[in-house]
Amino acid sequence: MLSLAALREDMIVGVSQFTEAHLDLTLEPKWLEPAVEIPAVAPAKPAAAPAATPPSRSRSRARRAEPAVPWVSLEEEFDRERREREMEEVLEAARIASKTKAPAVAPVVAPISAATRAPRFVVLAPVAVLPKLQRRGIGTRLIEAGFGHLARMHSEAVFVLGDPAYYGRFGFRSTHEFDIACELPVNEDVFQVRELRPGALEGVKGVVRFEPELRELD
């Protein structure tokens, strides 16, 4: 419904997309039950050794706890190195292209008319930025620019499935407050919504369904 791209030196470095959110008012909202934390049981203290026979140095070393080693398979390590090499090649190609003189080309821009109407409810997904260009505000600009376009296109609320610590900065709140759930089995805190029009969700209750393309994503 709406797709935005961030460009740097004629290369796409970030994208954000918005699709229609289908709100089914006939379904009862449900969420996953929060995980129950099991209190850790303190290990029993070992019996003290007799003073006359202190433990040997070799036995003391044997009792020491071995540090946890984060094992990574060779396949995972090779895959990570391959992705890093590919990213370096992409960035290097962009740097070379930016230095190459090319004939001036008049940009063609298709403005979004204020008369264009978008669905009442939309879903933000995905938001993606090249790893080496993250934490520079690119994702923030993509999301906020989307809000501006959607408001002019008469959308009333944006849903998102993601980290509350990140999306909370943009005014997203848990849909549990509005008695609205997601069709996917998720915890209540990760499915969030931001009203573009105050009171847009007043009296609304149901389950949000995504477009088939989003449901098919791995």
XYZ file of C-alpha atoms in Angstrom:
218
model
C 0.000 0.000 0.000
C 2.923 2.318 0.791
C 6.624 1.595 0.312
C 9.460 3.982 1.173
C 13.162 3.696 0.393
C 16.191 5.497 1.809
C 18.885 6.278 -0.767
C 22.554 6.992 -0.268
C 24.757 7.601 -3.294
C 22.088 6.098 -5.566
C 21.989 2.892 -3.524
C 18.991 1.694 -1.516
C 20.164 1.426 2.093
C 16.815 1.071 3.868
C 13.148 0.327 3.240
C 9.838 0.443 5.075
C 6.524 -0.973 3.894
C 2.915 -0.616 4.966
C 0.142 -3.054 4.045
C -3.512 -3.255 4.953
C -4.475 -4.599 8.375
C -7.710 -6.582 8.204
C -9.508 -6.271 11.538
C -11.877 -9.187 12.160
C -14.470 -8.003 14.679
C -16.026 -11.462 15.009
C -13.019 -13.091 16.714
C -12.183 -12.969 20.413
C -8.719 -11.533 21.127
C -6.252 -14.042 22.601
C -2.603 -13.826 23.626
C 0.098 -16.213 24.731
C 0.302 -16.704 28.457
C 3.363 -14.982 29.983
C 6.199 -17.311 30.806
C 6.351 -18.388 34.439
C 9.778 -17.951 35.977
C 10.936 -20.953 38.014
C 13.048 -19.868 40.997
C 16.557 -21.236 40.906
C 17.432 -23.774 43.598
C 20.631 -22.953 45.461
C 23.156 -25.815 45.199
C 23.959 -27.671 48.369
C 27.186 -26.656 50.043
C 29.875 -29.363 49.883
C 30.980 -30.882 53.162
C 34.120 -29.362 54.594
C 37.231 -31.494 54.256
C 39.011 -32.622 57.446
C 41.613 -30.124 58.543
C 44.257 -32.831 58.824
C 43.906 -33.866 55.181
C 43.562 -30.726 53.023
C 42.589 -31.337 49.387
C 45.408 -31.622 46.939
C 46.014 -28.959 44.288
C 44.892 -31.277 41.512
C 41.581 -31.995 43.233
C 40.956 -28.283 43.835
C 41.367 -27.576 40.139
C 38.976 -30.420 39.316
C 36.229 -28.840 41.419
C 36.363 -25.493 39.605
C 33.429 -24.775 37.337
C 34.345 -24.742 33.674
C 33.459 -21.487 31.882
C 30.585 -21.647 29.411
C 31.869 -21.687 25.824
C 29.544 -20.263 23.141
C 29.937 -22.955 20.480
C 29.413 -21.888 16.864
C 29.314 -24.406 14.063
C 31.668 -24.043 11.107
C 28.689 -23.585 8.802
C 27.435 -20.623 10.875
C 30.899 -19.068 10.968
C 31.376 -19.442 7.193
C 27.898 -18.007 6.570
C 28.655 -14.973 8.756
C 31.964 -14.345 6.957
C 30.259 -14.691 3.575
C 27.615 -12.093 4.504
C 30.302 -9.689 5.706
C 32.259 -10.078 2.447
C 29.128 -9.501 0.379
C 28.286 -6.358 2.355
C 31.811 -5.024 1.866
C 31.531 -5.648 -1.881
C 28.182 -3.827 -2.054
C 29.507 -0.786 -0.177
C 32.701 -0.700 -2.256
C 30.662 -0.857 -5.481
C 28.543 2.040 -4.223
C 31.643 4.114 -3.447
C 33.066 3.466 -6.921
C 29.759 4.284 -8.579
C 29.472 7.552 -6.671
C 32.875 8.675 -8.028
C 32.045 7.766 -11.634
C 30.802 10.698 -13.676
C 27.411 9.919 -15.182
C 25.147 12.038 -17.377
C 22.609 14.078 -15.432
C 19.231 12.409 -15.264
C 16.101 14.298 -14.286
C 14.443 12.461 -11.402
C 10.879 11.317 -11.897
C 8.854 11.768 -8.730
C 5.321 10.486 -8.226
C 3.873 12.631 -5.428
C 1.264 11.161 -3.113
C -1.906 13.158 -3.515
C -3.813 14.249 -0.430
C -6.919 12.883 -2.130
C -5.453 9.362 -2.219
C -7.055 7.232 0.464
C -5.326 4.401 2.278
C -6.957 1.640 4.330
C -8.237 2.667 7.745
C -5.763 0.351 9.487
C -2.306 -0.630 8.224
C 0.612 -2.826 9.329
C 4.224 -1.652 9.354
C 6.428 -4.498 8.112
C 9.200 -4.786 7.319
C 11.609 -2.039 8.332
C 15.142 -2.827 7.187
C 18.459 -0.958 7.033
C 21.827 -2.249 5.852
C 23.661 -3.551 8.943
C 26.679 -1.269 8.591
C 24.445 1.818 8.318
C 22.210 1.079 11.297
C 22.001 3.311 14.382
C 22.205 6.422 12.203
C 18.532 7.385 12.238
C 17.671 5.916 8.829
C 14.992 3.602 10.199
C 13.558 6.428 12.297
C 13.206 8.696 9.259
C 11.561 5.916 7.240
C 8.991 5.229 9.951
C 8.186 8.877 10.658
C 7.941 9.698 6.951
C 5.472 6.835 6.624
C 3.342 8.301 9.417
C 3.203 11.614 7.579
C 2.087 10.045 4.300
C -0.484 7.830 6.021
C -2.020 10.740 7.911
C -2.487 12.637 4.660
C -3.986 9.495 3.093
C -6.566 9.247 5.921
C -5.260 6.108 7.635
C -6.209 6.050 11.299
C -3.893 3.535 13.008
C -0.657 1.624 12.369
C 0.022 -1.829 13.838
C 3.460 -3.374 14.242
C 4.894 -6.635 15.547
C 8.271 -6.031 17.161
C 10.428 -4.960 20.074
C 8.487 -2.647 22.449
C 11.728 -0.947 23.542
C 12.330 0.195 19.938
C 8.834 0.939 18.663
C 7.722 2.541 21.916
C 9.824 5.556 20.938
C 7.416 6.218 18.071
C 4.305 6.218 20.242
C 3.368 2.557 19.780
C 1.457 0.935 22.652
C 0.405 -2.628 23.348
C -2.831 -3.542 21.559
C -3.891 -5.328 24.734
C -4.954 -1.901 26.013
C -7.495 -1.736 23.185
C -8.575 -5.403 23.382
C -7.121 -6.076 19.937
C -4.954 -9.131 19.241
C -2.829 -10.485 16.404
C -3.730 -13.563 14.370
C -0.287 -14.983 15.223
C 0.357 -16.523 18.659
C 2.412 -13.756 20.289
C 2.759 -12.146 23.698
C 0.640 -9.100 24.350
C 3.594 -6.708 24.629
C 5.077 -7.284 21.150
C 1.956 -6.518 19.088
C 1.546 -2.748 19.223
C -0.411 0.059 17.634
C -0.129 3.794 17.163
C -3.227 5.876 16.537
C -2.775 8.438 13.767
C -6.162 9.890 14.668
C -6.896 10.207 18.395
C -9.735 7.884 19.408
C -9.504 5.834 16.203
C -9.662 2.560 18.165
C -12.363 3.578 20.600
C -14.958 0.788 20.813
C -12.970 -1.438 18.411
C -12.321 -5.053 19.463
C -11.114 -8.025 17.437
C -8.170 -9.747 15.775
C -5.868 -8.255 13.123
C -5.162 -10.394 10.068
C -2.210 -9.722 7.770
C -1.935 -9.823 4.011
C -0.947 -13.311 2.698
C 2.514 -12.062 1.674
C 3.336 -11.156 5.285
C 2.012 -14.427 6.682
C 4.222 -16.363 4.256
C 7.437 -14.662 5.390
C 9.872 -17.006 7.090
